[in-house]
Amino acid sequence: MAVCNQLDAHFNHQRIDEKYDFYLIATIEKYIPFGAKCLDFSEGKIESLAFENGKLLYIMLKKGKLSKMELVKLLDNDKLSIKKTDSIEIPKYILFRLFLYSLNNFNSENLSFNNLTGKFYIFNPTWMKKNKSSFTAIGINVDNAMNIAVEAATFAKYSLFKESKKLKEYPKYVFANKSCSLKRVFDTQSGEVYIKKGIYNKAEVPFFTMSNEDIKNNKVYYLYYTLDLLKSKYENCICFNYGNLNVLDTIGVEKDKSFMVHALERIKTLSINIVNYVEGTEYEEEFLSLAKKLQERLEGQEVLIGKEIDKNKANILLIHNKEYYEQLEYPDPYKSFDRSTLIQCITVEDCAEKIIKDSEAIINTLIKEIVIKGDIINKRFISLDCWADYKFEDDWIFGKEKDGKHYYMVIHPDGSFDFYNRIDDFSSFDIDLLNECSDYLTDNKGKEKTIVASSNKNICVITRTNRYPLPSKEIFKQEVLSRSKQARDEFLSGVVDINLYEEETLYYSVGIKGSGMNTKIIRAPHLYKVDVISGKNVMPAILSTLSATFVKYKSFTVLPYPIKYLNEYILMTE
């Protein structure tokens, strides 16, 4: 049994309405302008606010603090309509948000709780950079299916960014007092002003940390801490429990060793050219270390340090990430690369430190990525795996939609493969099964569906959900953190390894490898829903293709690894 982030919440509406007033604010325009100003103008009379969408805003007040007429006067906007409402008329998830966000008036354990522009963030002063250029905050929210979510966000100084019309539209914040509470401001002259915008790389707070030193420095801990606080503060108004998931099967075996054997055999047939695309000497040490470690891993195979891309070689480029070029408004060289040339990029913002501290994992990932691209450009045969060992009798089809186009990879039983794409809804494929799959994608545009089918007309669709397993709360009470199988089963069920669940349909989640697991679990292991469109559910037969670690750094792939091939093909044809 695994604990999950979907809440079962119940409200005492009679008690709530005795203590609080609620108002619904709506607009006839595209969105409510400066909606979060409510928190400031009322001198603490507003407990919290939450948007249902850009045109609908709910506010929560202590009983009798503001009448409707007083609120109309304070808002002073004839485009807004205001209606007093009972708590039972408020959507369940919005009502939960209002209580959650009301914690913005509470500070504890060096934490400040902030209801900013209809969102809720936790801040700890230790998350501020030493030069105060930016800080990390943790956002907690709940969706309309009552799935609680925890995300890291970066706030950076407004003055660090180049002035633009778009930048001026960002909500701006300052620290209001010694407790480090954040307050919205409407100009840039109010001291050190921050906006919710990253600098070059994304904020990272681990989902969970399996070490005694950092056991209370991760998203799961802050989620449990915040919701325990919510439950204790409003015990007479709201009660909730975390959901449970029945685990049908767990797969913990990974095939990375065999992948590396195949990858090393394949890469020996290629000439390697490594190029430093980062200007200056700041990352020269990392670049030379990368070249040296790659040379050592390839056991004497020549690795050339070049100045330019060589179309006749496998090229490895040290480069800045996309956010770097966007932030400085520089042209991104990646966009101009010839997609028919074998090129693998490694970004300094994401990997510079890992090149020095954990070069083996970086080098192995690079090798496998190069082989994948080489298979697509040159061979049209899977080199990383012995597909024939699966003993499939049928072709397997993997498909997805991107920007209105449909793309498919068809893998034959011997491991050879073909790609197909359809540029619009008016064209068709020569293969009837692909047309049937495309009909489904056309009817479900924009919903991030992944098709998995077999040539005997079994068609399934994989969809990422907002649900995910959580470590047991009891793990925070353990004096010694064990990574044994018994401890993993007791405290980390569903969080590690590949897990199958069955409710109204089949679900699966993909966590990190349990055996020899890392100290940090970077991301939540989201549940993926598998719907059968025709035939039978083929996911159990293809589940072992998830036990690959070459797609994500030290993690299982969350989709069958042929999707990695398909994604690379899409990038090459865009």
Short mmCIF file of N, CA and C in Angstrom, two decimals, residues 7 12 21 28 64 99 126 138 164 195 229 284 308 316 320 391 443 455 459 465 487 511 549 554 564-565 569:
data_model
loop_
_atom_site.label_atom_id
_atom_site.label_comp_id
_atom_site.label_asym_id
_atom_site.label_seq_id
_atom_site.Cartn_x
_atom_site.Cartn_y
_atom_site.Cartn_z
N LEU A 7 -5.99 14.18 -1.87
CA LEU A 7 -6.61 14.35 -0.55
C LEU A 7 -8.09 14.01 -0.57
N ASN A 12 -16.82 21.31 7.45
CA ASN A 12 -17.95 21.59 8.34
C ASN A 12 -18.50 22.96 7.91
N ASP A 21 -16.69 35.00 6.21
CA ASP A 21 -17.45 35.47 5.06
C ASP A 21 -16.67 35.18 3.79
N ILE A 28 -16.02 41.32 -16.34
CA ILE A 28 -16.49 41.16 -17.72
C ILE A 28 -15.33 41.31 -18.69
N GLY A 64 -17.83 39.44 9.41
CA GLY A 64 -18.17 40.82 9.69
C GLY A 64 -17.07 41.84 9.48
N PHE A 99 -8.37 28.13 2.67
CA PHE A 99 -7.87 27.82 4.01
C PHE A 99 -6.36 27.65 4.00
N THR A 126 17.35 30.88 4.63
CA THR A 126 18.54 30.16 4.17
C THR A 126 18.50 29.88 2.67
N ILE A 138 9.08 27.59 -2.08
CA ILE A 138 8.32 26.36 -2.37
C ILE A 138 6.84 26.71 -2.45
N SER A 164 11.68 45.62 -20.33
CA SER A 164 10.82 45.32 -21.49
C SER A 164 9.37 45.46 -21.05
N ILE A 195 10.91 39.49 -8.64
CA ILE A 195 9.84 38.93 -9.47
C ILE A 195 10.03 37.42 -9.56
N LEU A 229 -0.01 21.79 9.92
CA LEU A 229 -0.33 23.10 10.48
C LEU A 229 -1.76 23.52 10.11
N GLU A 284 36.58 26.24 -18.66
CA GLU A 284 37.65 25.49 -19.33
C GLU A 284 38.01 24.23 -18.56
N GLU A 308 35.24 23.46 -34.26
CA GLU A 308 33.97 23.54 -34.97
C GLU A 308 33.33 22.16 -35.05
N ILE A 316 30.35 16.29 -29.58
CA ILE A 316 29.89 16.58 -28.22
C ILE A 316 30.19 18.04 -27.95
N HIS A 320 25.82 26.62 -23.27
CA HIS A 320 24.88 27.15 -22.29
C HIS A 320 23.48 26.59 -22.57
N LYS A 391 11.37 -11.13 -27.68
CA LYS A 391 10.60 -12.18 -28.36
C LYS A 391 9.18 -11.70 -28.75
N ASP A 443 -8.67 13.84 -31.94
CA ASP A 443 -9.82 14.12 -31.08
C ASP A 443 -9.41 14.55 -29.68
N SER A 455 0.88 -4.30 -33.58
CA SER A 455 0.30 -4.44 -34.91
C SER A 455 -0.89 -5.38 -34.97
N ILE A 459 -4.42 -1.00 -28.94
CA ILE A 459 -4.02 0.40 -28.86
C ILE A 459 -4.26 0.93 -27.45
N THR A 465 -0.59 12.04 -15.01
CA THR A 465 -1.57 12.60 -14.08
C THR A 465 -0.86 13.48 -13.05
N ALA A 487 12.81 -1.61 4.59
CA ALA A 487 12.54 -0.19 4.89
C ALA A 487 11.91 0.51 3.69
N GLY A 511 9.72 5.51 -10.16
CA GLY A 511 10.59 6.20 -9.21
C GLY A 511 12.05 5.93 -9.51
N THR A 549 17.92 3.49 -17.86
CA THR A 549 18.37 4.69 -17.16
C THR A 549 19.12 5.65 -18.07
N LYS A 554 20.52 9.14 -14.03
CA LYS A 554 20.39 8.25 -12.87
C LYS A 554 18.95 7.91 -12.52
N LYS A 564 12.06 8.00 -26.43
CA LYS A 564 13.26 8.84 -26.51
C LYS A 564 13.72 8.94 -27.96
N TYR A 565 13.71 7.82 -28.66
CA TYR A 565 14.06 7.82 -30.09
C TYR A 565 13.11 8.73 -30.86
N TYR A 569 13.87 12.14 -32.99
CA TYR A 569 13.48 12.25 -34.40
C TYR A 569 12.66 13.50 -34.65
#
